Coordinates of C-alpha atoms in Angstrom, one line a residue:
Chain A
M14 CA 9.0 -17.9 11.0
S15 CA 8.3 -14.9 12.9
T16 CA 5.3 -12.8 11.8
S17 CA 5.7 -10.3 14.7
T18 CA 4.3 -6.7 13.7
T19 CA 7.7 -5.3 14.7
C20 CA 9.9 -7.3 12.6
K21 CA 10.1 -5.9 9.1
A22 CA 12.8 -8.2 7.6
T23 CA 11.4 -9.9 4.7
G24 CA 14.1 -12.2 3.3
L25 CA 17.8 -12.6 2.5
R26 CA 19.9 -11.6 -0.5
C27 CA 23.2 -12.4 -1.7
R28 CA 25.6 -9.5 -1.9
E29 CA 27.5 -11.0 -4.7
C30 CA 24.8 -12.4 -7.1
S31 CA 21.5 -11.0 -5.7
H32 CA 20.1 -14.2 -5.7
E33 CA 17.1 -14.1 -2.8
Y34 CA 16.4 -16.8 -0.1
E35 CA 13.6 -17.0 2.5
L36 CA 14.5 -15.8 6.3
A37 CA 16.3 -19.1 7.5
P38 CA 19.4 -19.8 9.5
I39 CA 21.6 -19.8 6.3
Y40 CA 24.5 -17.4 5.5
T41 CA 26.1 -18.3 2.2
C42 CA 24.7 -18.1 -1.5
E43 CA 24.2 -21.6 -2.7
W44 CA 25.1 -20.2 -6.4
C45 CA 28.4 -18.3 -5.7
F46 CA 29.1 -18.8 -2.0
G47 CA 28.6 -14.8 -1.4
P48 CA 27.5 -13.7 1.8
L49 CA 23.6 -13.1 2.5
E50 CA 22.2 -9.9 4.0
V51 CA 19.0 -9.3 5.4
M52 CA 16.3 -7.3 3.3
Y53 CA 13.7 -5.0 4.8
D54 CA 10.4 -3.7 3.9
Y55 CA 11.7 -0.2 4.2
D56 CA 8.3 1.6 3.3
A57 CA 6.8 -0.1 6.1
I58 CA 9.5 0.9 8.6
K59 CA 9.2 4.5 7.2
S60 CA 5.4 4.7 7.9
S61 CA 5.8 3.3 11.4
I62 CA 9.1 4.7 12.8
S63 CA 9.6 8.1 14.1
R64 CA 12.2 10.2 16.1
E65 CA 9.7 10.3 19.0
S66 CA 8.8 6.3 18.7
I67 CA 12.5 5.8 19.0
A68 CA 12.9 8.2 22.0
N69 CA 10.2 6.4 23.7
G70 CA 11.8 3.0 23.3
P71 CA 14.2 1.5 25.7
D72 CA 17.7 2.7 26.6
S73 CA 19.3 -0.2 24.6
I74 CA 19.6 -1.4 20.8
W75 CA 16.0 -2.7 21.0
R76 CA 14.9 1.1 20.7
Y77 CA 15.7 0.5 17.0
A78 CA 14.0 -2.8 16.9
E79 CA 12.2 -2.1 13.6
L80 CA 15.3 -1.7 11.9
L81 CA 16.7 -5.2 13.1
P82 CA 15.8 -8.8 11.8
S83 CA 14.2 -9.7 15.1
S84 CA 11.1 -8.5 16.9
R85 CA 11.6 -6.7 20.2
D86 CA 9.0 -9.0 22.1
A87 CA 11.5 -11.9 21.5
A88 CA 14.4 -10.1 22.5
V89 CA 17.4 -11.5 24.6
D90 CA 18.2 -8.3 26.4
L91 CA 21.0 -7.8 28.8
G92 CA 20.8 -4.1 27.9
A93 CA 23.3 -3.9 25.0
G94 CA 23.8 -0.6 23.4
F95 CA 22.8 3.0 24.1
T96 CA 26.4 3.6 25.1
P97 CA 27.9 7.2 25.7
L98 CA 29.0 9.4 23.0
V99 CA 31.8 11.3 24.7
R100 CA 32.9 14.5 23.5
A101 CA 36.9 14.4 23.4
D102 CA 38.3 17.9 23.3
R103 CA 41.6 17.1 24.9
L104 CA 42.4 14.2 22.7
A105 CA 41.3 16.4 19.8
A106 CA 43.7 19.3 20.9
A107 CA 46.5 16.6 20.9
L108 CA 45.7 15.2 17.5
G109 CA 45.2 18.9 16.0
L110 CA 41.7 18.0 15.2
G111 CA 38.5 20.1 15.8
E112 CA 35.1 18.4 16.9
L113 CA 35.9 14.8 18.0
W114 CA 33.8 12.4 19.6
I115 CA 34.4 8.8 21.1
K116 CA 31.8 6.3 21.0
N117 CA 32.7 4.5 24.1
D118 CA 31.1 1.0 23.4
T119 CA 33.4 -0.2 26.1
L120 CA 30.2 0.3 28.4
N121 CA 27.9 -2.6 27.2
P122 CA 27.1 -5.7 29.4
T123 CA 30.1 -7.8 28.5
N124 CA 32.1 -4.7 28.0
S125 CA 32.3 -4.7 23.9
F126 CA 30.2 -4.0 20.9
K127 CA 29.7 -7.6 20.5
D128 CA 26.8 -7.5 22.8
R129 CA 24.9 -5.6 20.1
V130 CA 25.2 -8.2 17.4
V131 CA 24.9 -11.3 20.0
A132 CA 21.7 -9.9 21.3
V133 CA 20.2 -9.8 17.8
A134 CA 21.7 -13.3 16.8
L135 CA 20.4 -15.1 19.9
S136 CA 17.1 -13.3 19.6
R137 CA 16.7 -14.5 16.0
A138 CA 17.9 -17.9 17.2
L139 CA 15.3 -18.2 19.7
E140 CA 12.5 -17.4 17.0
F141 CA 14.2 -20.1 14.8
G142 CA 13.8 -22.7 17.5
F143 CA 17.5 -23.2 18.4
K144 CA 18.3 -24.6 21.6
T145 CA 22.0 -24.3 21.6
V146 CA 24.2 -21.3 20.2
A147 CA 28.1 -21.6 19.4
C148 CA 30.5 -19.0 17.9
A149 CA 34.2 -18.8 16.7
S150 CA 35.7 -16.0 18.5
T151 CA 38.7 -13.9 19.2
G152 CA 37.5 -13.4 22.7
N153 CA 34.8 -10.5 22.9
L154 CA 32.3 -12.6 20.9
A155 CA 32.9 -15.5 23.2
N156 CA 32.3 -13.3 26.2
S157 CA 29.0 -12.2 25.0
V158 CA 27.6 -15.3 23.6
A159 CA 28.4 -17.1 26.8
A160 CA 26.7 -14.4 28.9
H161 CA 23.8 -14.0 26.6
A162 CA 23.2 -17.7 26.4
A163 CA 23.4 -17.9 30.2
H164 CA 20.7 -15.1 30.5
A165 CA 18.4 -16.9 27.8
G166 CA 18.9 -20.4 29.2
L167 CA 20.6 -21.7 25.9
K168 CA 23.3 -24.0 25.8
S169 CA 26.4 -22.7 24.3
Y170 CA 29.7 -23.9 22.8
V171 CA 32.4 -21.2 22.2
F172 CA 35.3 -21.9 20.3
V173 CA 38.5 -19.8 20.8
P174 CA 42.1 -20.0 19.7
S175 CA 44.0 -21.5 22.6
N176 CA 46.6 -18.8 22.8
L177 CA 44.1 -16.1 23.5
E178 CA 44.7 -13.6 26.5
S179 CA 43.9 -15.5 29.8
G180 CA 41.5 -12.8 30.9
K181 CA 39.3 -13.4 28.0
I182 CA 39.0 -17.1 28.6
V183 CA 38.1 -16.5 32.3
T184 CA 35.5 -13.8 31.3
T185 CA 33.8 -16.5 29.1
A186 CA 34.1 -19.5 31.2
V187 CA 32.8 -17.8 34.1
Y188 CA 29.3 -18.0 32.5
G189 CA 29.2 -21.7 32.4
G190 CA 28.6 -23.2 28.9
N191 CA 31.2 -25.3 26.8
V192 CA 34.6 -23.2 26.1
V193 CA 36.6 -25.0 23.5
A194 CA 40.3 -23.8 23.2
V195 CA 41.3 -24.6 19.7
E196 CA 45.2 -25.1 19.1
G197 CA 45.3 -22.7 16.1
N198 CA 44.8 -19.2 15.1
Y199 CA 41.4 -17.5 14.6
D200 CA 41.0 -18.6 10.9
N201 CA 41.5 -22.3 11.9
V202 CA 39.1 -22.1 14.6
N203 CA 36.6 -20.2 12.1
K204 CA 37.3 -23.1 9.5
L205 CA 36.4 -25.6 12.1
C206 CA 33.2 -23.9 13.1
A207 CA 32.3 -23.5 9.5
E208 CA 32.5 -27.2 9.0
L209 CA 30.8 -27.9 12.4
A210 CA 28.0 -25.7 11.6
G211 CA 27.0 -28.2 8.8
M212 CA 26.9 -31.2 11.2
Y213 CA 25.2 -29.9 14.5
P214 CA 21.8 -28.2 14.6
W215 CA 23.3 -25.2 16.5
A216 CA 23.0 -21.4 16.0
F217 CA 26.5 -20.4 15.4
V218 CA 26.2 -16.9 15.5
N219 CA 28.9 -15.8 13.3
V220 CA 28.4 -18.7 10.9
N221 CA 24.6 -19.8 10.1
V222 CA 23.0 -16.9 11.7
R223 CA 25.6 -14.2 10.8
P224 CA 23.3 -12.3 8.5
Y225 CA 21.2 -11.4 11.4
Y226 CA 24.1 -11.2 13.8
A227 CA 25.9 -8.5 11.7
E228 CA 22.8 -6.2 11.5
G229 CA 23.2 -5.5 15.2
S230 CA 26.3 -3.5 14.4
K231 CA 24.0 -1.1 12.5
T232 CA 22.8 0.4 15.8
L233 CA 26.4 1.9 16.3
A234 CA 25.3 4.4 13.4
Y235 CA 21.8 4.9 14.6
E236 CA 23.0 5.9 18.2
V237 CA 25.4 8.2 17.0
A238 CA 23.2 10.1 14.7
E239 CA 20.4 10.2 17.7
Q240 CA 23.0 11.1 20.2
L241 CA 24.2 14.2 17.6
G242 CA 20.7 15.3 17.6
W243 CA 19.7 13.3 14.5
Q244 CA 22.6 14.5 12.4
T245 CA 25.6 12.5 11.1
P246 CA 29.3 12.9 11.6
D247 CA 31.3 13.8 8.9
H248 CA 34.0 11.2 9.3
V249 CA 34.0 7.9 11.4
V250 CA 36.8 5.8 12.1
V251 CA 36.0 2.0 12.6
P252 CA 38.5 -1.0 13.6
M253 CA 38.5 -3.8 11.1
A254 CA 38.6 -7.6 11.7
S255 CA 36.3 -9.0 9.3
G256 CA 35.2 -5.9 7.9
S257 CA 31.7 -6.3 9.0
L258 CA 31.4 -3.7 11.5
L259 CA 32.6 -1.0 9.0
T260 CA 30.1 -1.9 6.6
K261 CA 27.2 -2.1 8.8
I262 CA 27.8 1.5 10.2
D263 CA 28.0 2.7 6.8
K264 CA 24.7 0.9 5.9
G265 CA 23.1 2.3 9.3
F266 CA 23.6 5.7 8.5
R267 CA 22.1 5.3 5.1
E268 CA 19.1 3.3 6.4
L269 CA 18.2 6.3 8.7
H270 CA 17.9 8.5 5.6
K271 CA 16.0 5.8 3.7
V272 CA 13.3 5.6 6.4
G273 CA 12.9 9.4 7.1
L274 CA 14.7 10.0 10.1
L275 CA 17.5 12.0 8.7
D276 CA 16.6 15.3 6.6
D277 CA 19.6 15.0 4.5
E278 CA 21.2 12.2 2.7
P279 CA 24.4 11.5 5.0
Q280 CA 27.6 12.1 3.6
V281 CA 29.8 10.1 6.2
R282 CA 33.5 9.5 5.1
V283 CA 34.4 6.1 6.6
S284 CA 38.0 5.1 7.5
G285 CA 39.4 1.9 8.7
A286 CA 41.8 1.0 11.2
Q287 CA 44.0 -2.3 11.3
A288 CA 47.1 -3.4 13.2
L289 CA 50.1 -4.0 10.9
G290 CA 50.5 -7.3 12.1
C291 CA 47.2 -8.2 10.6
S292 CA 46.2 -5.8 8.0
P293 CA 44.9 -7.4 5.0
I294 CA 42.3 -5.1 4.3
A295 CA 44.4 -2.0 4.9
T296 CA 47.2 -3.3 2.6
A297 CA 44.8 -4.0 -0.3
F298 CA 43.6 -0.5 0.4
L299 CA 47.0 1.3 0.4
D300 CA 48.2 -0.8 -2.5
G301 CA 45.3 0.1 -4.6
A302 CA 44.7 -3.7 -5.1
D303 CA 41.2 -5.2 -5.6
A304 CA 42.2 -8.6 -4.2
I305 CA 42.7 -9.2 -0.5
K306 CA 45.4 -11.5 0.5
P307 CA 45.0 -13.5 3.6
V308 CA 47.6 -13.2 6.2
K309 CA 49.0 -15.0 9.4
P310 CA 48.1 -12.6 12.1
D311 CA 50.9 -11.5 14.4
T312 CA 49.7 -8.5 16.7
I313 CA 48.8 -7.6 20.2
A314 CA 45.4 -6.7 18.9
K315 CA 43.9 -10.1 18.9
S316 CA 40.3 -9.0 18.6
L317 CA 41.1 -7.9 15.1
A318 CA 43.2 -10.9 14.2
I319 CA 41.3 -12.3 11.4
G320 CA 43.8 -13.1 8.6
N321 CA 41.1 -13.9 6.0
P322 CA 38.5 -11.2 6.4
A323 CA 35.2 -12.3 4.8
D324 CA 33.6 -8.7 4.3
G325 CA 37.1 -7.1 3.5
Y326 CA 35.8 -6.4 -0.1
F327 CA 32.6 -4.7 1.2
A328 CA 34.8 -2.7 3.5
L329 CA 37.1 -1.5 0.7
D330 CA 34.1 -0.6 -1.4
V331 CA 32.9 1.5 1.4
V332 CA 36.0 3.4 2.1
R333 CA 36.9 4.0 -1.2
S334 CA 33.3 5.2 -2.3
T335 CA 33.0 7.5 0.8
G336 CA 36.6 9.1 0.5
G337 CA 37.9 7.7 3.7
G338 CA 41.4 6.2 4.5
M339 CA 43.0 3.2 6.1
A340 CA 46.0 2.6 8.1
A341 CA 48.1 -0.2 9.5
V342 CA 49.6 0.8 12.8
T343 CA 52.3 -0.9 14.7
D344 CA 51.8 -2.7 18.1
D345 CA 53.9 0.3 19.7
E346 CA 51.7 2.6 18.2
V347 CA 48.6 0.8 19.6
V348 CA 49.9 0.8 23.1
E349 CA 50.6 4.7 23.0
A350 CA 47.2 5.3 21.5
M351 CA 45.8 3.2 24.4
L352 CA 47.5 5.5 27.0
L353 CA 46.8 8.8 25.0
L354 CA 43.1 7.9 25.0
A355 CA 43.2 6.8 28.8
R356 CA 45.1 10.0 29.7
T357 CA 43.3 12.7 27.7
E358 CA 39.9 11.4 28.0
G359 CA 39.6 8.9 31.1
I360 CA 38.7 6.0 28.5
F361 CA 40.3 2.8 28.8
A362 CA 40.2 0.8 25.5
E363 CA 41.4 -2.7 24.6
T364 CA 43.9 -3.1 22.2
A365 CA 41.5 -2.8 19.2
G366 CA 40.6 0.7 20.7
G367 CA 44.4 1.4 20.4
V368 CA 44.4 0.5 16.8
T369 CA 41.4 2.8 16.2
I370 CA 43.0 5.6 17.8
A371 CA 46.4 5.3 16.5
T372 CA 44.8 5.2 13.0
L373 CA 42.7 8.4 13.9
K374 CA 46.0 10.1 14.9
R375 CA 47.8 8.6 11.6
L376 CA 44.9 9.7 9.3
A377 CA 44.9 13.3 11.2
E378 CA 48.7 13.8 10.6
Q379 CA 48.3 12.9 6.9
G380 CA 45.6 15.3 6.3
V381 CA 42.9 12.5 5.5
I382 CA 40.8 13.5 8.4
K383 CA 40.6 17.5 8.7
S384 CA 40.3 19.7 11.6
N385 CA 36.9 21.1 10.2
E386 CA 35.4 17.7 10.1
R387 CA 32.9 16.4 12.8
V388 CA 34.8 13.1 13.8
V389 CA 33.5 9.9 15.5
A390 CA 36.1 7.2 16.7
Y391 CA 34.6 3.9 17.4
V392 CA 36.2 2.4 20.7
T393 CA 34.4 -1.2 20.9
G394 CA 36.1 -3.0 23.7
H395 CA 37.4 -2.2 27.3
G396 CA 41.0 -2.0 28.2
L397 CA 40.4 -4.5 31.0
K398 CA 40.1 -7.3 28.7
T399 CA 43.8 -6.7 27.3
L400 CA 45.6 -5.7 30.5
D401 CA 48.6 -7.4 29.3
A402 CA 49.3 -5.0 26.7
V403 CA 49.7 -2.2 29.1
V404 CA 51.2 -3.9 32.4
P405 CA 54.8 -3.1 31.4
V406 CA 53.7 0.6 30.9
A407 CA 51.1 1.2 33.6
K408 CA 52.9 1.0 36.9
P409 CA 52.9 2.7 40.5
T410 CA 54.5 6.2 40.0
A411 CA 56.5 5.2 43.3
T412 CA 56.5 2.4 45.8
I413 CA 57.4 3.9 49.2
A414 CA 57.4 3.1 52.9
P415 CA 54.2 4.1 54.8
N416 CA 55.5 7.2 56.3
I417 CA 55.4 10.9 55.3
E418 CA 59.2 11.1 55.0
A419 CA 59.1 8.4 52.3
F420 CA 56.2 10.3 50.4
H421 CA 58.3 13.3 50.5
A422 CA 61.5 11.8 49.2
A423 CA 59.6 10.3 46.3
F424 CA 57.3 13.5 45.4
N425 CA 58.5 17.0 45.4
I426 CA 55.2 18.7 45.8
E427 CA 54.9 22.4 45.1
E428 CA 51.3 22.9 45.1
N429 CA 48.6 21.4 47.2
Chain B
M6 CA 45.8 -43.2 -4.9
S7 CA 43.1 -41.1 -3.6
V8 CA 42.2 -38.0 -1.9
T9 CA 39.1 -37.1 0.2
V10 CA 37.1 -33.8 -0.6
R11 CA 34.8 -32.5 2.0
I12 CA 31.7 -31.1 0.4
P13 CA 30.1 -28.2 2.5
S14 CA 26.4 -28.4 3.2
Q15 CA 25.6 -25.9 0.6
L16 CA 26.6 -28.0 -2.0
R17 CA 25.4 -31.3 -1.0
E18 CA 22.5 -31.1 -3.3
L19 CA 24.7 -31.4 -6.2
S20 CA 26.8 -34.2 -4.7
G21 CA 23.9 -36.6 -4.0
G22 CA 23.9 -35.8 -0.4
A23 CA 27.4 -36.9 -0.1
A24 CA 29.6 -35.1 2.7
E25 CA 32.9 -36.5 1.5
V26 CA 33.9 -37.6 -2.1
S27 CA 37.0 -39.7 -3.0
L28 CA 39.1 -38.6 -6.0
E29 CA 42.3 -39.2 -7.9
A30 CA 45.2 -37.3 -6.3
G31 CA 46.6 -34.4 -8.4
T32 CA 46.2 -30.4 -8.2
V33 CA 43.4 -28.4 -6.5
Q34 CA 42.3 -27.4 -10.0
S35 CA 42.3 -31.2 -11.4
I36 CA 40.7 -32.3 -8.4
L37 CA 37.9 -29.7 -8.5
K38 CA 37.5 -30.3 -12.1
A39 CA 37.1 -33.9 -11.6
L40 CA 34.5 -33.3 -8.9
D41 CA 32.7 -31.2 -11.6
A42 CA 32.8 -34.2 -14.1
A43 CA 31.5 -36.6 -11.3
H44 CA 28.6 -34.2 -10.1
P45 CA 27.8 -31.6 -13.0
G46 CA 26.9 -28.2 -11.7
L47 CA 29.2 -28.2 -8.8
G48 CA 32.1 -26.3 -11.0
A49 CA 29.9 -23.5 -11.6
R50 CA 29.4 -22.8 -8.1
L51 CA 33.0 -22.9 -7.1
F52 CA 34.5 -21.2 -10.4
D53 CA 33.5 -17.9 -12.2
D54 CA 32.8 -17.3 -15.7
A55 CA 36.5 -16.5 -16.2
G56 CA 37.5 -20.0 -14.7
A57 CA 39.0 -18.4 -11.5
L58 CA 38.0 -19.7 -8.2
R59 CA 35.1 -17.6 -6.8
R60 CA 36.4 -15.0 -4.4
F61 CA 33.9 -16.2 -1.2
V62 CA 35.1 -19.8 -1.8
N63 CA 38.0 -21.1 0.4
V64 CA 40.0 -24.4 -0.2
F65 CA 42.0 -25.7 2.4
V66 CA 44.5 -28.6 1.8
A67 CA 45.4 -30.4 5.2
E68 CA 44.0 -27.6 7.2
E69 CA 45.9 -24.9 5.3
D70 CA 44.2 -22.3 3.0
I71 CA 45.6 -22.7 -0.6
R72 CA 46.2 -18.9 -0.8
F73 CA 49.2 -19.7 1.6
L74 CA 50.2 -22.8 -0.7
D75 CA 50.3 -22.6 -4.5
G76 CA 46.6 -21.6 -5.0
V77 CA 44.8 -23.9 -7.3
D78 CA 48.0 -25.3 -8.5
T79 CA 48.7 -26.6 -5.2
V80 CA 49.4 -30.4 -5.3
I81 CA 47.5 -32.8 -3.2
E82 CA 49.0 -36.0 -2.1
D83 CA 47.5 -39.4 -1.7
G84 CA 45.4 -39.5 1.6
Q85 CA 45.2 -35.8 2.2
V86 CA 42.1 -34.1 2.7
V87 CA 40.7 -31.2 0.9
S88 CA 37.9 -28.8 2.5
I89 CA 35.9 -26.6 0.6
V90 CA 34.6 -23.8 3.0
P91 CA 32.4 -20.9 2.5
A92 CA 34.0 -17.7 3.8
V93 CA 32.8 -16.7 7.3
A94 CA 33.3 -13.7 9.2
G95 CA 33.6 -13.3 12.7
G96 CA 35.1 -11.6 15.8

């Protein structure tokens, strides 16, 4: 067990029944099967952390190491985090919004926010003494686990649905390690991994070390607050697959106040984005239901295609209690939104980013997101990962012979 | 007439360490109750005080989530495998 002075994690607690456990590679409460969450000694963090100590840290998630369940000394570090927060005035104008920012998390080492969670998970896995890491993935996690495992010299087994975009297979297999294409959807892959996790002494980042892994997402809240000059947004829009990212962003803002880094208690409205073809959480929200019914995913937003979202209940609680909204957007809206973001702001997001921006647009039209709010939309994966989605709509403007006449025939240029 | 029930590692303390248990065919409900009778204490981990399956307990019959079938009334036939799997999140 780590006794590093920088790690202030004290144990695990069940989110359902509050049973407590020691820090260990476990993820489920033995009593009620509820998910376990990391506890911290917040008083100790408060007395040792400051805006200055953070500013003096590295330009990565590890500047917030004291709020993570792994010590900075043991960090597996490819440079995840500290991605740009981009002011998006042109997109805001197109959507009738006021102050809008894009958290451009496409600019991570493997081009998605998963590098944040994987860096934390693998650091903790090393501290636990694991030699092999594994994951069930819709693609982005696969990329990140394979890359970080290579960097740390760990063996890896990455399980993905066999129908995944070919690009995401390539960008995983290139790092070596074992890539297992499973004939089934993500939920089938996940179930297989949950069973394998009980059989092999491996760190499955989203299974037995998930409590640690999930904490890495909090850095998306920390960074936004720091980048806004230690202020919080009024409203955030977050994509939802399992729902974990959304709940951890909410937790991150609250923790900053708890440890004295924010002057005022944050009042951040949190809204969640899903694709209509896989919208179990948004459907429950829009129906006013408490139960989440699993679905069989059918959407181009494969990185969000989790039909049985384990953290969906907690995401519902966060969105309802903060006065946020949710939307389930069509695949056509997703592609339109990918183009809108690219063409107004120069940011190329994967389909999941299209889901986020399409939801931002929908909620703005519905008046859920208001023009007087400071809004941050989280764009969590790069468009190069899901090229297939835009191949039909992003083509050459013209194809011409290599001479001036042909150019003039194709383009009637009036200005120069 | 029997079915195989796969026990997750979290519950093996209560199944005497067994990873699989053979039980008479029936519905999910009857089989899980039989499991509880054979290994007292297991039922309380799976069902809440109102008798409903806990919301983070996933049960699969022949690799299919019972919420896509008939829930706890799903009939399990001779030779089929029932898996009890904790919910996991992913990405």
